[in-house]
PDB file of C-alpha atoms and ligand atoms in Angstrom:
ATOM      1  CA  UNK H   1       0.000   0.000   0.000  1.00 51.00           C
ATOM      2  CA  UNK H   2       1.453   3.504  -0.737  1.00 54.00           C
ATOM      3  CA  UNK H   3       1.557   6.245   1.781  1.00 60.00           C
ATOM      4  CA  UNK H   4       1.557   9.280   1.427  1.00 65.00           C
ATOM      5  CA  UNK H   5       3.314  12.108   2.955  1.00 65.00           C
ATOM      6  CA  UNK H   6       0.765  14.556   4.637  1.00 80.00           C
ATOM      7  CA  UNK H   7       0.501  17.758   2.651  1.00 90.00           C
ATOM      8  CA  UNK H   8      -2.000  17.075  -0.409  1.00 95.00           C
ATOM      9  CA  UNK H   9      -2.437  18.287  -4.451  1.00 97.00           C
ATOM     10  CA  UNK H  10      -5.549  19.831  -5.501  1.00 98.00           C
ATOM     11  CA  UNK H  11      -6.141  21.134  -8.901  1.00 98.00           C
ATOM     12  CA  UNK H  12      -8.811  22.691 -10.307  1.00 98.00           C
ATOM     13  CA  UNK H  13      -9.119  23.002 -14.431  1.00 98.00           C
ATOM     14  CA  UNK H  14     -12.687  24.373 -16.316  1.00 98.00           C
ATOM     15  CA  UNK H  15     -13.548  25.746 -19.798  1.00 97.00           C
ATOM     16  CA  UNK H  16     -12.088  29.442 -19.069  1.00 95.00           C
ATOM     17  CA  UNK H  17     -14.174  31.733 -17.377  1.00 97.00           C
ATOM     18  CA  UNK H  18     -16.058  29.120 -15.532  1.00 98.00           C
ATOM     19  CA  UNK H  19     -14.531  30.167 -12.175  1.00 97.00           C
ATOM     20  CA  UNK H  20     -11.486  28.335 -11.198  1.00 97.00           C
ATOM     21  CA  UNK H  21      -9.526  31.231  -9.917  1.00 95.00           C
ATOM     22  CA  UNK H  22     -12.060  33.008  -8.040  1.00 97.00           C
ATOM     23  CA  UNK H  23     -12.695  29.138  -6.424  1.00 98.00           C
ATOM     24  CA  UNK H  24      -9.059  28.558  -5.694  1.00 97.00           C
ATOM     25  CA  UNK H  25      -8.918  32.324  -3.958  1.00 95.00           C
ATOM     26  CA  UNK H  26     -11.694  31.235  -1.683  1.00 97.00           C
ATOM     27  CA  UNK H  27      -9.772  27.651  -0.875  1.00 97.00           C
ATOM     28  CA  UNK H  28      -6.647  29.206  -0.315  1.00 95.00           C
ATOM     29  CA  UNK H  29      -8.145  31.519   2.793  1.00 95.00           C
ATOM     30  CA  UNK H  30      -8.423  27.981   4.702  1.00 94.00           C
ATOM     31  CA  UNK H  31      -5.614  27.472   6.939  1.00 91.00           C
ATOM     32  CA  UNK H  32      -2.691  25.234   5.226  1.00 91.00           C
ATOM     33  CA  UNK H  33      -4.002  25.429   2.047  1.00 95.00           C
ATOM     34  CA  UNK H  34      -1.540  27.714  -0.030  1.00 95.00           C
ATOM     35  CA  UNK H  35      -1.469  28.130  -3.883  1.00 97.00           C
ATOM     36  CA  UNK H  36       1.235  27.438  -6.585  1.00 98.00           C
ATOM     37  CA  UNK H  37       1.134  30.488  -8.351  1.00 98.00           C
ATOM     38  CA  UNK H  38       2.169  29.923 -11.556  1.00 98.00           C
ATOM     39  CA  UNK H  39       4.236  31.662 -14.230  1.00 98.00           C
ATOM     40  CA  UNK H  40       3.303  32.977 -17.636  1.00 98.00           C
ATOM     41  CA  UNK H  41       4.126  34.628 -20.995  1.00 98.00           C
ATOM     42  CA  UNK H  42       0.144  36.168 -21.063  1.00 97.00           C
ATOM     43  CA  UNK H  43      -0.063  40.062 -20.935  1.00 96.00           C
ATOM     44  CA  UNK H  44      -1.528  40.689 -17.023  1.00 96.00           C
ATOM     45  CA  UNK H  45      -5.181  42.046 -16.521  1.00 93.00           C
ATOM     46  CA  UNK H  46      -5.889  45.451 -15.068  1.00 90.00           C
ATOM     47  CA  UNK H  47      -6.229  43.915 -11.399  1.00 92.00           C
ATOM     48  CA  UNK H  48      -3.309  41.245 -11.666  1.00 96.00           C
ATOM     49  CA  UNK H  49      -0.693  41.669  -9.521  1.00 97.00           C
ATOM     50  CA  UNK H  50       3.290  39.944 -10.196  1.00 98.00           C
ATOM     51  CA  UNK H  51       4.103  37.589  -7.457  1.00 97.00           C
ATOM     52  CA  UNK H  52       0.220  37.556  -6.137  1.00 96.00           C
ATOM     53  CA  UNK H  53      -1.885  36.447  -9.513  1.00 96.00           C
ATOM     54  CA  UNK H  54       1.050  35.064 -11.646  1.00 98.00           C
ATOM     55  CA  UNK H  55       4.859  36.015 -12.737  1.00 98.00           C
ATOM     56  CA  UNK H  56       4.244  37.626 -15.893  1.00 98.00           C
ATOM     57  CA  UNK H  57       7.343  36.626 -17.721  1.00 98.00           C
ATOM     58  CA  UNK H  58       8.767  36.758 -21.466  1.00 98.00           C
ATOM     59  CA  UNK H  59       8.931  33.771 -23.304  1.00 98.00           C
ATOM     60  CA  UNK H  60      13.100  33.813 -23.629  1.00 98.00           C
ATOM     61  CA  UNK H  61      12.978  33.532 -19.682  1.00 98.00           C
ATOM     62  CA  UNK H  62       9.879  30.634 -19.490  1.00 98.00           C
ATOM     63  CA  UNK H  63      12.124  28.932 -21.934  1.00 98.00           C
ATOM     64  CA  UNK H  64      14.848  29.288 -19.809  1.00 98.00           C
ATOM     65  CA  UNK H  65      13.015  28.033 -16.841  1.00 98.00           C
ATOM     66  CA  UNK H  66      12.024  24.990 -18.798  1.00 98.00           C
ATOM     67  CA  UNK H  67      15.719  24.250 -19.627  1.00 98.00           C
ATOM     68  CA  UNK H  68      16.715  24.340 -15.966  1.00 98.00           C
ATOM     69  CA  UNK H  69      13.946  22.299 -15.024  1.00 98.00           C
ATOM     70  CA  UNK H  70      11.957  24.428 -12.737  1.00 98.00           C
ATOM     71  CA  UNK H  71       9.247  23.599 -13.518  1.00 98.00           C
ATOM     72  CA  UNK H  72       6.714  20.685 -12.551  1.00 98.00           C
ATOM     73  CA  UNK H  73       4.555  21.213 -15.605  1.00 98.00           C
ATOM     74  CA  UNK H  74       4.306  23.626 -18.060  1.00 98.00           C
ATOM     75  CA  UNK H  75       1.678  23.979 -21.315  1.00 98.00           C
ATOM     76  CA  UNK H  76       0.704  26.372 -24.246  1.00 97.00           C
ATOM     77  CA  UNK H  77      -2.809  27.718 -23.057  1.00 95.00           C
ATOM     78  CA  UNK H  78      -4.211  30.127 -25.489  1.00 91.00           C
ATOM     79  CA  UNK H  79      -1.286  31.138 -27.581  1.00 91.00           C
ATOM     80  CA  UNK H  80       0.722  31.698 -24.133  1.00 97.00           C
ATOM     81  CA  UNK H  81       3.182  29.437 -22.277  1.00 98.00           C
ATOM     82  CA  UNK H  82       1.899  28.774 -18.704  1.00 98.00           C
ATOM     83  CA  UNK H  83       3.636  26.814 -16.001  1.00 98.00           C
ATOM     84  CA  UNK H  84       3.950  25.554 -11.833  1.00 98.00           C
ATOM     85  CA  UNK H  85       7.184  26.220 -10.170  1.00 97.00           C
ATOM     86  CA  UNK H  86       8.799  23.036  -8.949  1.00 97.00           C
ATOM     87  CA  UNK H  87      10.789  24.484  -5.662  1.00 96.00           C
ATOM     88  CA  UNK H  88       7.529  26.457  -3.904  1.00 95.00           C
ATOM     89  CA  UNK H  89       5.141  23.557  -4.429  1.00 96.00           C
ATOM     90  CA  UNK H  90       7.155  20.616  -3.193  1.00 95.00           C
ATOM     91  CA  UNK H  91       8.686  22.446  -0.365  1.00 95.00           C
ATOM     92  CA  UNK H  92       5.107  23.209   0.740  1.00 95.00           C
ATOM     93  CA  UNK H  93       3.953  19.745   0.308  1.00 96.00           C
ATOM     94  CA  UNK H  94       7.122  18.327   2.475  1.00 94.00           C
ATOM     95  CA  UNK H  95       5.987  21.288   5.099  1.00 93.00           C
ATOM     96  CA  UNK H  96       2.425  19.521   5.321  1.00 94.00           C
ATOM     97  CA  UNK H  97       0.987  22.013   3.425  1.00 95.00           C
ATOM     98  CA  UNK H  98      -1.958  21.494   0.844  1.00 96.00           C
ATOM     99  CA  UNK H  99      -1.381  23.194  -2.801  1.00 97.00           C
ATOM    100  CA  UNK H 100      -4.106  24.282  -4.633  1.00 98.00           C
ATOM    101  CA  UNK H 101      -3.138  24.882  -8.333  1.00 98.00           C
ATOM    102  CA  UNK H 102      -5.347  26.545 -11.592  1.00 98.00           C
ATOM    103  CA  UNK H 103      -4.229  24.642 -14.247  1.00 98.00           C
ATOM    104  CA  UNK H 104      -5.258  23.184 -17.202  1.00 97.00           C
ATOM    105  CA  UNK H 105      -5.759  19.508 -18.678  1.00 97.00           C
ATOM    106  CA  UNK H 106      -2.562  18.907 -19.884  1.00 98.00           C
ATOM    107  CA  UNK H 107      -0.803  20.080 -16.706  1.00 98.00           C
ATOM    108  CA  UNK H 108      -3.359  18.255 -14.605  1.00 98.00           C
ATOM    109  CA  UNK H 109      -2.129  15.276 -16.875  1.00 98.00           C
ATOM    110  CA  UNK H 110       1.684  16.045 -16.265  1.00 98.00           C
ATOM    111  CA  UNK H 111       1.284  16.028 -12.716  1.00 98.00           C
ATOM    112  CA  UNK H 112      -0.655  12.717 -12.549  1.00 98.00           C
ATOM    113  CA  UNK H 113       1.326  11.342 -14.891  1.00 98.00           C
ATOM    114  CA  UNK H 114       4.653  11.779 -12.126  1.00 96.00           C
ATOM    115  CA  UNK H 115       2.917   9.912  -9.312  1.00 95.00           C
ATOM    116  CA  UNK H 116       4.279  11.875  -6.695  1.00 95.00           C
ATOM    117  CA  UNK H 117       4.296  10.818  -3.313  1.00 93.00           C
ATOM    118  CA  UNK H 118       1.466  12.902  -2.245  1.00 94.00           C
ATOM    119  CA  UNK H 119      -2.544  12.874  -2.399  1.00 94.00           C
ATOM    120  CA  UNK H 120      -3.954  13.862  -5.282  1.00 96.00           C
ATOM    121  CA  UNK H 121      -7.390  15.303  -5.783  1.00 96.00           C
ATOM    122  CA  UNK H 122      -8.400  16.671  -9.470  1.00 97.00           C
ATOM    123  CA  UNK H 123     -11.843  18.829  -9.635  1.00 98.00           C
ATOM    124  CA  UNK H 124     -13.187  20.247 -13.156  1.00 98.00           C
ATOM    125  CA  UNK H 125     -15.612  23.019 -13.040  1.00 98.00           C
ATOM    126  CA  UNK H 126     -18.455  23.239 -15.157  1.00 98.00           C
ATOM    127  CA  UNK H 127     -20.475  26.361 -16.008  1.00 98.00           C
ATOM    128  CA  UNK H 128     -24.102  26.495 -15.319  1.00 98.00           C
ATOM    129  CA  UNK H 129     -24.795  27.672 -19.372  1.00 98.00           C
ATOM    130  CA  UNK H 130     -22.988  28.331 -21.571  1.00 97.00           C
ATOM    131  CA  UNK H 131     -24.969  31.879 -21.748  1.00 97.00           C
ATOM    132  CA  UNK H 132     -23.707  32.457 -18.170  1.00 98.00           C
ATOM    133  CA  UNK H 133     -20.265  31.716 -19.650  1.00 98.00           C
ATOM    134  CA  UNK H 134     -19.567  34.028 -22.325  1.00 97.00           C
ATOM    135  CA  UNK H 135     -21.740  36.741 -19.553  1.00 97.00           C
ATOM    136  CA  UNK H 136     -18.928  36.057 -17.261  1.00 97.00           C
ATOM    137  CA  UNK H 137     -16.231  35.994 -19.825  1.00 97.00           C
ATOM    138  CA  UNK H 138     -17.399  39.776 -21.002  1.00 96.00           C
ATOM    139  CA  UNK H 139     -17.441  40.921 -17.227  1.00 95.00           C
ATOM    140  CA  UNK H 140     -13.993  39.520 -16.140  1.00 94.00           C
ATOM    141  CA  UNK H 141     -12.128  40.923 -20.809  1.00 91.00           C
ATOM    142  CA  UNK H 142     -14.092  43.969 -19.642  1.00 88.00           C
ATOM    143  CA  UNK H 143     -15.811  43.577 -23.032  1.00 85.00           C
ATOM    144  CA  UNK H 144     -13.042  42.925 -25.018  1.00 90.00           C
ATOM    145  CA  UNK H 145     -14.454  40.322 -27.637  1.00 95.00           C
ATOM    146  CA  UNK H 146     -11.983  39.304 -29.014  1.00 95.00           C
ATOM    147  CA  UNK H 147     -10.397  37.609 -26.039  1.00 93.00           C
ATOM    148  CA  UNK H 148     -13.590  36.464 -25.606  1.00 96.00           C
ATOM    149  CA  UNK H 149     -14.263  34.682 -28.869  1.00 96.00           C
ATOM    150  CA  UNK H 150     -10.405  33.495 -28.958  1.00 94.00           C
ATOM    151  CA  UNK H 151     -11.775  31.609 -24.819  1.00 94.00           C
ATOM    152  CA  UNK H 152     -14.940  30.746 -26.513  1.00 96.00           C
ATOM    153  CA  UNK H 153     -13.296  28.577 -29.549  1.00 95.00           C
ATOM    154  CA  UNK H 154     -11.615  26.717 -27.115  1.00 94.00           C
ATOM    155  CA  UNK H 155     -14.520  25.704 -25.082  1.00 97.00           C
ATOM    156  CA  UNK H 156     -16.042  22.545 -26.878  1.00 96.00           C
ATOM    157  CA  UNK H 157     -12.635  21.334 -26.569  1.00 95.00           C
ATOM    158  CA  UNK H 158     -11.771  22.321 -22.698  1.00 96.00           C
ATOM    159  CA  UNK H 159     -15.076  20.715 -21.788  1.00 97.00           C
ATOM    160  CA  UNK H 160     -14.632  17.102 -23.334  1.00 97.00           C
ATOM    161  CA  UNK H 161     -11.733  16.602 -20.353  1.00 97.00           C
ATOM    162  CA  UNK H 162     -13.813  16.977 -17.719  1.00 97.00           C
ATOM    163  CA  UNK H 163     -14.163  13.051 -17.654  1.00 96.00           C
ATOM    164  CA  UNK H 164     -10.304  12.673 -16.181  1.00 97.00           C
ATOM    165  CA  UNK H 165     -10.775  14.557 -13.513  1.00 97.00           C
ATOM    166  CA  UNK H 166     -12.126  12.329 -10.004  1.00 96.00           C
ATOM    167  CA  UNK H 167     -14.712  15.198  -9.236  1.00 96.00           C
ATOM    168  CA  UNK H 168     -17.246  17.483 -11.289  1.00 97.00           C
ATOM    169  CA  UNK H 169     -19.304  20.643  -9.534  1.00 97.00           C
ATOM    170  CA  UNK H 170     -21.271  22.878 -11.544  1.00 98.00           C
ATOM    171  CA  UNK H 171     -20.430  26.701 -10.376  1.00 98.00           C
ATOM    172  CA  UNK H 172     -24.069  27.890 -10.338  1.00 98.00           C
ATOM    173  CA  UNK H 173     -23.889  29.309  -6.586  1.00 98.00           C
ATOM    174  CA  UNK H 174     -20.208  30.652  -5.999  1.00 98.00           C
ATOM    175  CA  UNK H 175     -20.727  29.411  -2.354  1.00 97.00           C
ATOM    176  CA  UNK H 176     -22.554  26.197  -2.689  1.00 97.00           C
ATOM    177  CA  UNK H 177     -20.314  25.165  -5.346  1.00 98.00           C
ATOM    178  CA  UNK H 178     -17.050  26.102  -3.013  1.00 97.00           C
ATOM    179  CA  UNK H 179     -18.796  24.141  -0.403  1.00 96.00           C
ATOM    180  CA  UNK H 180     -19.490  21.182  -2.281  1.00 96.00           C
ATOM    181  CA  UNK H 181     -15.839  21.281  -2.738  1.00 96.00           C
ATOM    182  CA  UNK H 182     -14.154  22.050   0.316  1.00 95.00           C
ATOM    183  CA  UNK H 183     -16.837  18.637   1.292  1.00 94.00           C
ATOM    184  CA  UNK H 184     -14.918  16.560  -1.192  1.00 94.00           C
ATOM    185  CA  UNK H 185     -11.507  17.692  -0.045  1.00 94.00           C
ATOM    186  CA  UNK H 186     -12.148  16.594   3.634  1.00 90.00           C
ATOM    187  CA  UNK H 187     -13.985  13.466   2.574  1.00 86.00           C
ATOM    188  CA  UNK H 188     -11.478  10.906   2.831  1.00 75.00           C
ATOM    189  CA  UNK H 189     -13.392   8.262   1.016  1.00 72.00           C
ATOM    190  CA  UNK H 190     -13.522   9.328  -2.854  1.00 76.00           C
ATOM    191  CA  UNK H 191     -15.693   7.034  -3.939  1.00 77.00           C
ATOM    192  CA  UNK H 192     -19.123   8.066  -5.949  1.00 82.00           C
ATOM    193  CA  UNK H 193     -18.129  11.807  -5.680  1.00 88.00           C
ATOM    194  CA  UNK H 194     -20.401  12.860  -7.886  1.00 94.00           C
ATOM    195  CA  UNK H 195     -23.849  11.846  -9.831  1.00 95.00           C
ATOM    196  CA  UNK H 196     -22.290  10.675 -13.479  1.00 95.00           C
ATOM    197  CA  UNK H 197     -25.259  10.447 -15.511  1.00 97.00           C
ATOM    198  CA  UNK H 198     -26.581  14.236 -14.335  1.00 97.00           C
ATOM    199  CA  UNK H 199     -23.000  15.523 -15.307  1.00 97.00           C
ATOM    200  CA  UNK H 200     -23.309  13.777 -18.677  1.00 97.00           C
ATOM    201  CA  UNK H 201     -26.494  15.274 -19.166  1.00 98.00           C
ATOM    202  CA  UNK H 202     -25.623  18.834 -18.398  1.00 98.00           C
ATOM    203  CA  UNK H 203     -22.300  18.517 -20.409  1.00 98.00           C
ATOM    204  CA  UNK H 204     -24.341  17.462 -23.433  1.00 97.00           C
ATOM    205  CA  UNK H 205     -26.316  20.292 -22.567  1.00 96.00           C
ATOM    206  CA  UNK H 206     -23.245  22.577 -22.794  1.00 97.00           C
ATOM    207  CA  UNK H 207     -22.587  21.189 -25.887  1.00 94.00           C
ATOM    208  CA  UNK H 208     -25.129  22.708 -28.013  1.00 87.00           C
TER     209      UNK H 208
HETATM  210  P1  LIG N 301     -11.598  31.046 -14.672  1.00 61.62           P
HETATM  211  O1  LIG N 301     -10.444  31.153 -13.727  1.00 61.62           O
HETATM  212  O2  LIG N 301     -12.246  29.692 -14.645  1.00 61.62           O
HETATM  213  O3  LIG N 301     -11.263  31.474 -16.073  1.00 61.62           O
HETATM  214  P2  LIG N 301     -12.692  33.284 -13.114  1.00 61.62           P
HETATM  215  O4  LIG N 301     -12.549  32.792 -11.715  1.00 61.62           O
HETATM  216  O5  LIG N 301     -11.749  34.320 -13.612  1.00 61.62           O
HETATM  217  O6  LIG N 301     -12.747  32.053 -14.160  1.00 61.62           O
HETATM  218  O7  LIG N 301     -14.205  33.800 -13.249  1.00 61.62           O
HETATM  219  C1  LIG N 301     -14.693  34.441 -14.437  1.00 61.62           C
HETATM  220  C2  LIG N 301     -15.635  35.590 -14.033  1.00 61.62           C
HETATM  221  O8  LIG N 301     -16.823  35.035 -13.452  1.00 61.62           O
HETATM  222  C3  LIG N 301     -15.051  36.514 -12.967  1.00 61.62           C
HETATM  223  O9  LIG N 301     -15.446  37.845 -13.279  1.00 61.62           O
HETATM  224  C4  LIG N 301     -15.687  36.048 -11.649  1.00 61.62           C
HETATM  225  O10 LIG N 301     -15.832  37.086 -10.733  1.00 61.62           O
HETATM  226  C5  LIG N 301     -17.054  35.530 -12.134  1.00 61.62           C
HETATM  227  N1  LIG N 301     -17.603  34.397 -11.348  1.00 61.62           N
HETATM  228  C6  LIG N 301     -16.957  33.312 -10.866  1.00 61.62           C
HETATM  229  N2  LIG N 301     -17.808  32.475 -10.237  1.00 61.62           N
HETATM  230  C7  LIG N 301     -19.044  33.032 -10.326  1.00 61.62           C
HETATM  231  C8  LIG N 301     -20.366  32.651  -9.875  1.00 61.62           C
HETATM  232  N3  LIG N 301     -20.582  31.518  -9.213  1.00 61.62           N
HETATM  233  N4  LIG N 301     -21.388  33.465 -10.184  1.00 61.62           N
HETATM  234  C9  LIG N 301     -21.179  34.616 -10.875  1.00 61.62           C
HETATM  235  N5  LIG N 301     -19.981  35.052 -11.330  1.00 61.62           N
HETATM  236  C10 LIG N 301     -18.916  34.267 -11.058  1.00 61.62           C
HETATM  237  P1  LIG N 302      -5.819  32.622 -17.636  1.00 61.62           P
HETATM  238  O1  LIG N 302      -5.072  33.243 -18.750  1.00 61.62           O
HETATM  239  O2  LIG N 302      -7.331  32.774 -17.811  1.00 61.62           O
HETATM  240  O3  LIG N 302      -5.368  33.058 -16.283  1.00 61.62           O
HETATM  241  O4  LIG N 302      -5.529  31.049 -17.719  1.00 61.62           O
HETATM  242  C1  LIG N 302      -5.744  30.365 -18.942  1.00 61.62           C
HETATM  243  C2  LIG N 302      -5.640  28.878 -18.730  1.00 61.62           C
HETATM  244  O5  LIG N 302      -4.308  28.526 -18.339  1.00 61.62           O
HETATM  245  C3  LIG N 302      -6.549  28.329 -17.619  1.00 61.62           C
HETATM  246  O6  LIG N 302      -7.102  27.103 -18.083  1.00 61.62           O
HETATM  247  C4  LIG N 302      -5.602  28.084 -16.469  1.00 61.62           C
HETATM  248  O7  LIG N 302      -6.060  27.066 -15.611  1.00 61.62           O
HETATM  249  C5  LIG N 302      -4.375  27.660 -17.229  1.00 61.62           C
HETATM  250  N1  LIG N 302      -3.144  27.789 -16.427  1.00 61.62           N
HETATM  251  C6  LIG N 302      -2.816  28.762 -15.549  1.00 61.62           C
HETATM  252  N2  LIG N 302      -1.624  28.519 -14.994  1.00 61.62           N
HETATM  253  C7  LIG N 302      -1.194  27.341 -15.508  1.00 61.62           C
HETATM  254  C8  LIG N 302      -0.022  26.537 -15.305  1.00 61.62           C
HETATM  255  O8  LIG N 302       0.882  26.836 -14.535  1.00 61.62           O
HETATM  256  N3  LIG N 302       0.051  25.398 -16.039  1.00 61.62           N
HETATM  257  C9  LIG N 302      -0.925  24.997 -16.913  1.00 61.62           C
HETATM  258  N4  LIG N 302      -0.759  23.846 -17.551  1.00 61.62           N
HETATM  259  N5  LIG N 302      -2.024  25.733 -17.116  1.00 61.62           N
HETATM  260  C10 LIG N 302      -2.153  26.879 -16.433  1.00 61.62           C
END
């Protein structure tokens, strides 16, 4: 039987705009829950901070980065090169610490992939429309379509991965979805976590 060290990895990937970040905000306020704040080559939005919401970074230096190694996965997302800083996350992890990260399928996959010695926990978020989507996608691009349209192409895509991820929550309710979650995280048996044939149905919904 395995065992694991004590500090766990959460990661939480959705169709963008769906509300991963804002989710993963609200997680990190619990104590010993901390958040790998991740690098990237995309231009920052007017209420990103450096060091708080991302490094912003040029794509010479991420390339760099990848050459040394730092990181523990790294993608393209959107045109831009996004990736979790080895050093932070596993010395938090070794502290006891859980990491919460926002990242998307093919880092989620990475990170499975390594079988690291620690819990693992993947959640996908789903939108409750896809009408409430693009609404929330014009709030957050402050109306600037064509970010929105370039997230929106992506979509059908992004939401045909939700089925490798252990848990699905629709984010209808910002608080009973975050709830639902934080439920799952303390549950230790993750079994059943969630009612497959109503996801199906509401991602086929999505769909159209
Ligand atoms: P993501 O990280 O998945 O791309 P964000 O967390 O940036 O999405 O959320 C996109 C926008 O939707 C933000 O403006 C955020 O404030 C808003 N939002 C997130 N969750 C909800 C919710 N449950 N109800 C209404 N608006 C929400
Ligand atoms: P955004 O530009 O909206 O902040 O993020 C775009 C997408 O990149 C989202 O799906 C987000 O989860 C993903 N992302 C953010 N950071 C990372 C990262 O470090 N690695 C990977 N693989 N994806 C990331």
């Amino acid at each position: 039987m395995t065992s694991f060290k004590k500090g766990g990895i959460y990661i939480l990937s959705s169709p963008s705009g769906a509300g991963k970040t804002t989710l993963v905000k609200k997680i990190s306020k619990n104590r010993n829950f901390s958040v790998s704040i991740s690098h990237t080559t995309r231009l920052p939005r007017p209420n990103e901070k450096n060091g708080k919401d991302y490094f912003f970074t040029s794509k010479n230096n991420f390339k760099k980065l990848i050459k040394k190694g730092d990181f523990l996965e790294h993608a393209k997302v959107f045109n831009n090169y996004y990736g979790s800083s080895k050093k932070k996350v596993i010395e938090n992890l070794n502290a006891g610490k859980n990491v919460i990260f926002d990242i998307d399928w093919q880092g989620t996959r990475q990170i499975r992939n390594k079988k690291l010695n620690f819990k693992l926990l993947t959640i996908y978020i789903l939108p409750p429309s896809k009408k409430e989507l693009i609404n929330r996608l014009i709030k957050r691009e402050k109306k600037n379509m064509k970010t929105v349209k370039k997230r929106m192409k992506e979509f059908k895509k992004d939401l045909s991965r939700w089925k490798e991820y252990d848990f699905i929550v629709i984010n209808d309710d910002l608080k009973r979805c975050y709830d639902k979650i934080m439920r799952v995280i303390k549950n230790k048996n993750r079994k059943n976590l969630y009612d497959n044939q109503f996801i199906k149905n509401h991602v086929r919904n999505l769909e159209f």
